[in-house]
Amino acid sequence: MDKKSKMLEIKTEIIDNKTLPLYEYRKQNGYHPVIGQGDHDTKIIFIGEAPGEKEALSGTPFCGASGRILNELLISIGLQREAVYITNIVKDRPPKNRDPSIEEVEAYSPYLIRQLEIIKPKVIVTLGRHAMQLMLKILGLSQIDQQISVLHGKLIDIPEHDHAQKLLPLYHPAVALYSPSQKKVLEVDFQILKSVID
Ligand code: URA
């Protein structure tokens, strides 16, 4: 099966999986699950937390305010949004944009792992602490107990793992919405990504 068909299979499973903790909430609100968007052959995958309302209404990741920041950051390093893959840990919007629960992360993360197996990126870029913590756990990395304030912008080697070669934890773009200094941090950290892809 080709990559597109495998990804479509994941999409269909998520749409139909009534046991997902946010399935009912999705249906009640006329939301769509947000599977991911971009190039299945990319070397770079971005993993956010969960869709917001705009994303759940459209089915597109990072298309609201945080997405505007992400787009700016991608442009700042000359990367086309279409040339990377963008997804989230949790594929449905949690009520009132609250943090995803442990149960939600557990229910949705097998889909993310399958997406990583399909794309086989070289670099996994996590956006925010939830995605960072999950990937450190999945990849069995020793930095598991470290805070995002320590690990952001640090390129971490992934030893002997099929999923990818490097992990780059970044702050979530939402932090830059109201804080110019946090935006600067993200801009500096994105330069690390640029140095990897150059
Ligand atoms: N925040 C996220 O983490 N993901 C999105 O898709 C949008 C906002």
CSV table of C-alpha atoms and ligand atoms in Angstrom, one decimal:
chain,number,residue,atom,x,y,z
A,1,MET,CA,0.0,0.0,0.0
A,2,ASP,CA,1.4,3.5,-0.8
A,3,LYS,CA,1.8,6.2,1.7
A,4,LYS,CA,-1.3,8.1,0.6
A,5,SER,CA,-3.5,5.0,1.0
A,6,LYS,CA,-2.0,4.2,4.4
A,7,MET,CA,-2.7,7.8,5.6
A,8,LEU,CA,-6.2,7.6,4.2
A,9,GLU,CA,-6.7,4.4,6.2
A,10,ILE,CA,-5.7,6.2,9.4
A,11,LYS,CA,-8.1,9.0,8.6
A,12,THR,CA,-11.0,6.6,8.0
A,13,GLU,CA,-10.3,4.8,11.2
A,14,ILE,CA,-10.3,8.0,13.2
A,15,ILE,CA,-13.5,9.2,11.6
A,16,ASP,CA,-15.2,5.9,12.5
A,17,ASN,CA,-13.7,5.2,15.9
A,18,LYS,CA,-16.6,5.7,18.3
A,19,THR,CA,-14.4,4.7,21.3
A,20,LEU,CA,-12.2,7.8,20.9
A,21,PRO,CA,-12.7,10.0,24.0
A,22,LEU,CA,-13.5,13.1,21.9
A,23,TYR,CA,-15.7,11.4,19.3
A,24,GLU,CA,-19.0,12.5,20.9
A,25,TYR,CA,-17.8,16.0,21.4
A,26,ARG,CA,-16.7,16.1,17.7
A,27,LYS,CA,-20.1,14.9,16.5
A,28,GLN,CA,-22.1,17.3,18.8
A,29,ASN,CA,-20.3,20.3,17.4
A,30,GLY,CA,-20.1,19.3,13.8
A,31,TYR,CA,-16.3,19.2,14.0
A,32,HIS,CA,-13.8,17.3,11.9
A,33,PRO,CA,-10.9,15.3,13.1
A,34,VAL,CA,-7.6,16.9,12.1
A,35,ILE,CA,-5.4,14.2,10.7
A,36,GLY,CA,-2.5,16.2,9.3
A,37,GLN,CA,-1.4,18.1,6.2
A,38,GLY,CA,1.6,18.2,4.0
A,39,ASP,CA,4.2,16.1,2.1
A,40,HIS,CA,4.3,12.4,3.0
A,41,ASP,CA,7.8,12.3,1.7
A,42,THR,CA,9.1,15.1,3.8
A,43,LYS,CA,12.2,15.0,6.0
A,44,ILE,CA,10.5,17.2,8.7
A,45,ILE,CA,7.4,16.6,10.7
A,46,PHE,CA,5.9,19.1,13.1
A,47,ILE,CA,3.8,17.8,16.0
A,48,GLY,CA,1.5,20.1,17.9
A,49,GLU,CA,-0.9,19.4,20.7
A,50,ALA,CA,-4.5,19.3,19.5
A,51,PRO,CA,-6.7,21.2,17.1
A,52,GLY,CA,-8.4,24.5,18.1
A,53,GLU,CA,-11.8,25.5,17.0
A,54,LYS,CA,-10.8,26.8,13.6
A,55,GLU,CA,-8.9,23.6,12.9
A,56,ALA,CA,-11.7,21.4,14.0
A,57,LEU,CA,-14.2,23.3,11.8
A,58,SER,CA,-12.0,23.0,8.8
A,59,GLY,CA,-10.1,19.7,9.4
A,60,THR,CA,-6.8,21.6,8.8
A,61,PRO,CA,-4.0,21.8,11.4
A,62,PHE,CA,-2.6,25.1,12.5
A,63,CYS,CA,-5.0,27.3,10.4
A,64,GLY,CA,-5.9,29.8,13.2
A,65,ALA,CA,-3.8,32.3,15.2
A,66,SER,CA,-1.1,29.8,16.1
A,67,GLY,CA,-0.9,28.7,12.5
A,68,ARG,CA,-0.3,32.3,11.4
A,69,ILE,CA,2.8,32.4,13.7
A,70,LEU,CA,3.9,28.9,12.5
A,71,ASN,CA,3.6,30.1,8.9
A,72,GLU,CA,5.7,33.2,9.6
A,73,LEU,CA,8.4,31.0,11.3
A,74,LEU,CA,8.5,28.6,8.3
A,75,ILE,CA,8.8,31.5,5.9
A,76,SER,CA,11.6,33.0,8.1
A,77,ILE,CA,13.8,30.0,7.3
A,78,GLY,CA,12.7,29.6,3.7
A,79,LEU,CA,10.6,26.5,4.3
A,80,GLN,CA,7.4,26.0,2.4
A,81,ARG,CA,4.5,24.8,4.5
A,82,GLU,CA,3.6,22.3,1.7
A,83,ALA,CA,7.1,20.8,1.9
A,84,VAL,CA,6.7,19.6,5.5
A,85,TYR,CA,4.1,17.5,7.3
A,86,ILE,CA,2.1,19.1,10.2
A,87,THR,CA,0.0,17.2,12.6
A,88,ASN,CA,-1.0,16.9,16.3
A,89,ILE,CA,-0.9,14.3,19.1
A,90,VAL,CA,-4.6,14.5,19.6
A,91,LYS,CA,-6.7,14.6,16.4
A,92,ASP,CA,-9.9,16.1,17.9
A,93,ARG,CA,-10.5,19.4,19.6
A,94,PRO,CA,-10.6,19.2,23.4
A,95,PRO,CA,-13.5,21.3,24.9
A,96,LYS,CA,-12.5,24.9,25.5
A,97,ASN,CA,-9.0,24.3,24.2
A,98,ARG,CA,-8.0,22.7,27.5
A,99,ASP,CA,-4.9,20.6,27.6
A,100,PRO,CA,-5.4,17.0,26.4
A,101,SER,CA,-5.9,14.5,29.2
A,102,ILE,CA,-3.6,11.5,29.7
A,103,GLU,CA,-6.5,9.3,28.4
A,104,GLU,CA,-6.8,11.4,25.2
A,105,VAL,CA,-3.0,11.3,24.6
A,106,GLU,CA,-3.1,7.5,25.1
A,107,ALA,CA,-6.1,7.0,22.8
A,108,TYR,CA,-4.7,9.1,19.9
A,109,SER,CA,-1.0,8.5,20.0
A,110,PRO,CA,-1.0,5.1,18.2
A,111,TYR,CA,-2.2,7.1,15.2
A,112,LEU,CA,0.7,9.5,15.5
A,113,ILE,CA,3.1,6.6,15.7
A,114,ARG,CA,1.6,5.1,12.5
A,115,GLN,CA,2.0,8.4,10.8
A,116,LEU,CA,5.7,8.6,11.8
A,117,GLU,CA,6.1,5.0,10.4
A,118,ILE,CA,4.6,6.1,7.1
A,119,ILE,CA,6.5,9.4,6.7
A,120,LYS,CA,9.8,8.3,8.3
A,121,PRO,CA,11.0,11.9,8.8
A,122,LYS,CA,14.6,12.7,9.6
A,123,VAL,CA,13.7,15.5,12.0
A,124,ILE,CA,10.7,15.5,14.4
A,125,VAL,CA,9.9,19.0,15.6
A,126,THR,CA,7.6,19.1,18.6
A,127,LEU,CA,5.6,22.2,19.3
A,128,GLY,CA,4.9,22.7,23.0
A,129,ARG,CA,5.6,20.6,26.1
A,130,HIS,CA,2.9,18.0,25.6
A,131,ALA,CA,4.3,16.9,22.2
A,132,MET,CA,7.8,17.1,23.5
A,133,GLN,CA,7.1,14.9,26.5
A,134,LEU,CA,5.2,12.3,24.4
A,135,MET,CA,8.0,12.0,21.9
A,136,LEU,CA,10.7,11.8,24.5
A,137,LYS,CA,8.6,8.9,26.0
A,138,ILE,CA,7.9,7.1,22.7
A,139,LEU,CA,11.5,7.4,21.6
A,140,GLY,CA,12.8,6.3,25.0
A,141,LEU,CA,15.1,9.2,25.3
A,142,SER,CA,17.0,10.0,28.5
A,143,GLN,CA,15.9,13.7,28.5
A,144,ILE,CA,12.4,12.5,29.5
A,145,ASP,CA,12.5,14.4,32.9
A,146,GLN,CA,13.8,17.7,31.5
A,147,GLN,CA,11.7,20.8,31.1
A,148,ILE,CA,10.9,22.5,27.8
A,149,SER,CA,12.7,25.6,29.2
A,150,VAL,CA,15.9,23.6,29.1
A,151,LEU,CA,15.3,21.5,26.0
A,152,HIS,CA,13.8,24.0,23.5
A,153,GLY,CA,16.0,24.7,20.5
A,154,LYS,CA,18.3,21.8,21.4
A,155,LEU,CA,18.8,19.2,18.7
A,156,ILE,CA,18.5,15.7,20.3
A,157,ASP,CA,20.0,12.6,18.7
A,158,ILE,CA,17.6,9.7,18.4
A,159,PRO,CA,19.8,6.6,18.7
A,160,GLU,CA,18.9,3.4,16.9
A,161,HIS,CA,15.3,4.3,16.1
A,162,ASP,CA,13.4,3.8,12.9
A,163,HIS,CA,11.2,6.8,13.4
A,164,ALA,CA,13.7,9.6,12.9
A,165,GLN,CA,17.3,10.7,13.5
A,166,LYS,CA,16.8,14.0,15.4
A,167,LEU,CA,14.2,15.5,17.8
A,168,LEU,CA,14.0,19.3,18.0
A,169,PRO,CA,11.7,20.5,20.8
A,170,LEU,CA,10.3,24.0,20.3
A,171,TYR,CA,7.9,26.1,22.3
A,172,HIS,CA,4.3,26.1,21.0
A,173,PRO,CA,3.7,29.0,18.5
A,174,ALA,CA,0.8,30.2,20.7
A,175,VAL,CA,3.4,31.5,23.2
A,176,ALA,CA,4.4,34.1,20.6
A,177,LEU,CA,0.9,35.5,20.2
A,178,TYR,CA,1.1,37.9,23.1
A,179,SER,CA,4.8,37.9,23.9
A,180,PRO,CA,7.4,39.5,21.5
A,181,SER,CA,10.2,38.1,23.6
A,182,GLN,CA,8.9,34.5,23.3
A,183,LYS,CA,8.5,35.1,19.6
A,184,LYS,CA,12.1,36.0,19.4
A,185,VAL,CA,13.0,32.7,21.2
A,186,LEU,CA,11.0,30.8,18.6
A,187,GLU,CA,12.7,32.7,15.8
A,188,VAL,CA,16.2,31.9,17.2
A,189,ASP,CA,15.2,28.2,17.7
A,190,PHE,CA,13.9,28.0,14.1
A,191,GLN,CA,17.4,28.9,12.9
A,192,ILE,CA,18.6,25.6,14.5
A,193,LEU,CA,16.1,23.8,12.2
A,194,LYS,CA,17.4,25.8,9.3
A,195,SER,CA,21.0,24.7,10.1
A,196,VAL,CA,19.9,21.1,10.0
A,197,ILE,CA,18.1,21.3,6.7
A,198,ASP,CA,20.8,23.4,4.9
B,1,URA,N1,-2.6,24.3,18.3
B,1,URA,C1,-2.1,23.1,18.1
B,1,URA,O1,-1.4,22.5,18.9
B,1,URA,N2,-2.5,22.4,16.9
B,1,URA,C2,-3.3,23.0,16.0
B,1,URA,O2,-3.5,22.4,15.0
B,1,URA,C3,-3.7,24.3,16.3
B,1,URA,C4,-3.4,25.0,17.4
